[in-house]
Amino acid sequence: MLDLSKRARAISPSPTLSIDAKTKALVASGVDVINLSVGEPDFATPDQASLAAIAAITAHFTKYTAVSGILELRQAIAKKLFEENELKYTANEIIVSSGAKQSLYNIFMTILDPQDEVLLPTPYWVSYPEQIRLCEGIPVPLFTDESTQFKITPEQVERAITNKTKAILLNSPSNPTGTVYTPEEIQALADVLARYEIYVISDEIYEQLTYDVSHYSIASIPVMRDRTFVVNGFSKTFAMTGWRVGYVAAPEHLIQAMSSFQSHTTANPSSISQKAALGALGTFDRSTVTEYRKRRDFIVSALSRLEGIECVKPEGAFYVFPKASGVIGRKLTRPNGEKHVIESVDQLCEYLLTDAHLSVVPGTGFGAPNNFRISYATSLTNLEIAADRLRTFFDHLE
Ligand SMILES: Cc1ncc(COP(=O)(O)O)c(C=O)c1O
């Protein structure tokens, strides 16, 4: 058989999507699985977005648009960034893409040469390292754990910088940990970064979902603005995962380079989705944050009652990332008397799916093999059932 490229062979499929596929297969076979694996809001897309999309179709707004997105949308995003984030960008400093995932890939393709290093705090969102590798860069992990609430320190950043360091990735609020950096912590990181020629990729896609501290963008620090790519999108805030709209704000020369790249790959994001995004802006309903907070408090308290589980209370996004290394070595007894030793957290997640009918994502793909990720973007009723199943499962561990 003919070979695939080294690039294609080096890539692993998204673990979040593959656990989702296993879950769906189990559901299709009639099993009632509670799915806590997907990073997708359970709220509906706002009507304003859907109606704008329908109007776009009816008006035959169904042709190619400007590669970087329609001017109206880029202007509306600039207004949003100014009003909500105190960030000043013109429409020419914004590019709209088919999801923030594409925005990130465009950035890596635009700034990385082979062997360039990107500082990547762990635990990280699964696609960052794979995208960096696809662009022939090297992800350099900055390890964090529960002891610092999963936050990197300025000293850690300074120690990791080499003459190959091209960029650092910041993701606050974070997927998978829910960690949110305070303005003071962001400033302390900026103080170090400002001394070096390093780009900052600031993935702010969960910015609206914070509970105890407010989101703060590193691009609002004047010295950082011209080296920062602010990444955001409509998937999480507006429950618009399927519409595929993300964007980047950065200095114009960087946006132009990304636009050239995008012009030869996907060209513009869907014309209809762009109109939907325009309809969505400004409609974020803050009551969703209250709802997420209730769910977070419920699931964190349920997890804290399980022996062998350690759980930091997240301050943002809609994930918890418990540590489960305390469960390794324990034995699961099945109703038929079979006993199975749990040898890793990956295996624990498999047993949770097959025996407790709970779908969660193992931390390995996030660079944290002792943890697993629960998404609480599901109803409180589902979380209550999940908590019961977890308790029963843990009751059968020796
Ligand atoms: C941290 C983070 N960044 C970016 C994305 C990509 O979002 P989308 O491509 O749906 O806009 C996700 C989606 O899960 C995410 O969790």
PDB file of N, CA and C in Angstrom, residues 339-373:
ATOM      1  N   LYS A 339     -13.459  -9.673  38.805  1.00  0.00           N
ATOM      2  CA  LYS A 339     -12.727  -8.550  39.401  1.00  0.00           C
ATOM      3  C   LYS A 339     -11.728  -8.016  38.387  1.00  0.00           C
ATOM      4  N   HIS A 340     -11.624  -6.709  38.303  1.00  0.00           N
ATOM      5  CA  HIS A 340     -10.683  -6.070  37.368  1.00  0.00           C
ATOM      6  C   HIS A 340      -9.886  -5.004  38.105  1.00  0.00           C
ATOM      7  N   VAL A 341      -8.561  -5.089  38.001  1.00  0.00           N
ATOM      8  CA  VAL A 341      -7.733  -4.052  38.622  1.00  0.00           C
ATOM      9  C   VAL A 341      -7.693  -2.849  37.679  1.00  0.00           C
ATOM     10  N   ILE A 342      -7.896  -1.662  38.243  1.00  0.00           N
ATOM     11  CA  ILE A 342      -7.822  -0.442  37.421  1.00  0.00           C
ATOM     12  C   ILE A 342      -6.356  -0.019  37.333  1.00  0.00           C
ATOM     13  N   GLU A 343      -5.813  -0.076  36.128  1.00  0.00           N
ATOM     14  CA  GLU A 343      -4.375   0.159  35.983  1.00  0.00           C
ATOM     15  C   GLU A 343      -4.010   1.578  35.563  1.00  0.00           C
ATOM     16  N   SER A 344      -4.961   2.318  35.083  1.00  0.00           N
ATOM     17  CA  SER A 344      -4.665   3.694  34.660  1.00  0.00           C
ATOM     18  C   SER A 344      -5.970   4.485  34.666  1.00  0.00           C
ATOM     19  N   VAL A 345      -5.841   5.800  34.560  1.00  0.00           N
ATOM     20  CA  VAL A 345      -7.056   6.620  34.510  1.00  0.00           C
ATOM     21  C   VAL A 345      -7.774   6.408  33.169  1.00  0.00           C
ATOM     22  N   ASP A 346      -6.976   6.148  32.118  1.00  0.00           N
ATOM     23  CA  ASP A 346      -7.591   5.818  30.821  1.00  0.00           C
ATOM     24  C   ASP A 346      -8.534   4.630  30.981  1.00  0.00           C
ATOM     25  N   GLN A 347      -8.031   3.621  31.716  1.00  0.00           N
ATOM     26  CA  GLN A 347      -8.839   2.415  31.901  1.00  0.00           C
ATOM     27  C   GLN A 347     -10.067   2.694  32.782  1.00  0.00           C
ATOM     28  N   LEU A 348      -9.857   3.527  33.792  1.00  0.00           N
ATOM     29  CA  LEU A 348     -10.991   3.917  34.639  1.00  0.00           C
ATOM     30  C   LEU A 348     -12.104   4.502  33.759  1.00  0.00           C
ATOM     31  N   CYS A 349     -11.696   5.371  32.794  1.00  0.00           N
ATOM     32  CA  CYS A 349     -12.705   6.012  31.927  1.00  0.00           C
ATOM     33  C   CYS A 349     -13.427   4.968  31.077  1.00  0.00           C
ATOM     34  N   GLU A 350     -12.683   3.946  30.630  1.00  0.00           N
ATOM     35  CA  GLU A 350     -13.339   2.877  29.854  1.00  0.00           C
ATOM     36  C   GLU A 350     -14.372   2.155  30.705  1.00  0.00           C
ATOM     37  N   TYR A 351     -13.980   1.845  31.974  1.00  0.00           N
ATOM     38  CA  TYR A 351     -14.921   1.147  32.855  1.00  0.00           C
ATOM     39  C   TYR A 351     -16.121   2.027  33.191  1.00  0.00           C
ATOM     40  N   LEU A 352     -15.867   3.325  33.321  1.00  0.00           N
ATOM     41  CA  LEU A 352     -16.997   4.221  33.600  1.00  0.00           C
ATOM     42  C   LEU A 352     -18.000   4.156  32.457  1.00  0.00           C
ATOM     43  N   LEU A 353     -17.467   4.026  31.222  1.00  0.00           N
ATOM     44  CA  LEU A 353     -18.369   3.954  30.071  1.00  0.00           C
ATOM     45  C   LEU A 353     -19.087   2.597  30.006  1.00  0.00           C
ATOM     46  N   THR A 354     -18.305   1.507  30.136  1.00  0.00           N
ATOM     47  CA  THR A 354     -18.915   0.191  29.934  1.00  0.00           C
ATOM     48  C   THR A 354     -19.767  -0.253  31.132  1.00  0.00           C
ATOM     49  N   ASP A 355     -19.347   0.126  32.350  1.00  0.00           N
ATOM     50  CA  ASP A 355     -20.025  -0.402  33.533  1.00  0.00           C
ATOM     51  C   ASP A 355     -20.986   0.599  34.181  1.00  0.00           C
ATOM     52  N   ALA A 356     -20.615   1.889  34.132  1.00  0.00           N
ATOM     53  CA  ALA A 356     -21.496   2.878  34.780  1.00  0.00           C
ATOM     54  C   ALA A 356     -22.291   3.669  33.745  1.00  0.00           C
ATOM     55  N   HIS A 357     -21.994   3.413  32.473  1.00  0.00           N
ATOM     56  CA  HIS A 357     -22.668   4.131  31.377  1.00  0.00           C
ATOM     57  C   HIS A 357     -22.543   5.646  31.520  1.00  0.00           C
ATOM     58  N   LEU A 358     -21.299   6.042  31.834  1.00  0.00           N
ATOM     59  CA  LEU A 358     -20.961   7.461  31.949  1.00  0.00           C
ATOM     60  C   LEU A 358     -19.811   7.746  30.991  1.00  0.00           C
ATOM     61  N   SER A 359     -19.980   8.746  30.149  1.00  0.00           N
ATOM     62  CA  SER A 359     -18.922   9.043  29.198  1.00  0.00           C
ATOM     63  C   SER A 359     -18.155  10.286  29.635  1.00  0.00           C
ATOM     64  N   VAL A 360     -16.863  10.092  29.948  1.00  0.00           N
ATOM     65  CA  VAL A 360     -15.969  11.195  30.330  1.00  0.00           C
ATOM     66  C   VAL A 360     -14.707  11.050  29.488  1.00  0.00           C
ATOM     67  N   VAL A 361     -13.856  12.081  29.465  1.00  0.00           N
ATOM     68  CA  VAL A 361     -12.674  11.989  28.601  1.00  0.00           C
ATOM     69  C   VAL A 361     -11.404  11.798  29.434  1.00  0.00           C
ATOM     70  N   PRO A 362     -10.607  10.763  29.130  1.00  0.00           N
ATOM     71  CA  PRO A 362      -9.356  10.579  29.857  1.00  0.00           C
ATOM     72  C   PRO A 362      -8.418  11.770  29.640  1.00  0.00           C
ATOM     73  N   GLY A 363      -7.614  12.073  30.669  1.00  0.00           N
ATOM     74  CA  GLY A 363      -6.747  13.251  30.605  1.00  0.00           C
ATOM     75  C   GLY A 363      -5.529  13.106  29.714  1.00  0.00           C
ATOM     76  N   THR A 364      -5.232  11.892  29.257  1.00  0.00           N
ATOM     77  CA  THR A 364      -4.009  11.663  28.471  1.00  0.00           C
ATOM     78  C   THR A 364      -3.891  12.638  27.297  1.00  0.00           C
ATOM     79  N   GLY A 365      -4.962  12.794  26.544  1.00  0.00           N
ATOM     80  CA  GLY A 365      -4.937  13.681  25.379  1.00  0.00           C
ATOM     81  C   GLY A 365      -4.746  15.149  25.748  1.00  0.00           C
ATOM     82  N   PHE A 366      -4.989  15.464  27.011  1.00  0.00           N
ATOM     83  CA  PHE A 366      -4.800  16.836  27.483  1.00  0.00           C
ATOM     84  C   PHE A 366      -3.423  17.009  28.137  1.00  0.00           C
ATOM     85  N   GLY A 367      -2.591  15.969  28.048  1.00  0.00           N
ATOM     86  CA  GLY A 367      -1.259  16.029  28.661  1.00  0.00           C
ATOM     87  C   GLY A 367      -1.309  15.844  30.163  1.00  0.00           C
ATOM     88  N   ALA A 368      -2.349  15.184  30.690  1.00  0.00           N
ATOM     89  CA  ALA A 368      -2.492  15.002  32.137  1.00  0.00           C
ATOM     90  C   ALA A 368      -3.091  13.620  32.401  1.00  0.00           C
ATOM     91  N   PRO A 369      -2.274  12.554  32.306  1.00  0.00           N
ATOM     92  CA  PRO A 369      -2.816  11.191  32.364  1.00  0.00           C
ATOM     93  C   PRO A 369      -3.408  10.776  33.705  1.00  0.00           C
ATOM     94  N   ASN A 370      -3.225  11.597  34.750  1.00  0.00           N
ATOM     95  CA  ASN A 370      -3.811  11.230  36.047  1.00  0.00           C
ATOM     96  C   ASN A 370      -5.214  11.784  36.254  1.00  0.00           C
ATOM     97  N   ASN A 371      -5.674  12.548  35.259  1.00  0.00           N
ATOM     98  CA  ASN A 371      -6.969  13.222  35.429  1.00  0.00           C
ATOM     99  C   ASN A 371      -7.948  12.769  34.357  1.00  0.00           C
ATOM    100  N   PHE A 372      -9.192  13.144  34.529  1.00  0.00           N
ATOM    101  CA  PHE A 372     -10.157  12.985  33.440  1.00  0.00           C
ATOM    102  C   PHE A 372     -11.057  14.218  33.397  1.00  0.00           C
ATOM    103  N   ARG A 373     -11.686  14.426  32.245  1.00  0.00           N
ATOM    104  CA  ARG A 373     -12.486  15.642  32.086  1.00  0.00           C
ATOM    105  C   ARG A 373     -13.975  15.322  32.065  1.00  0.00           C
TER     106      ARG A 373
END
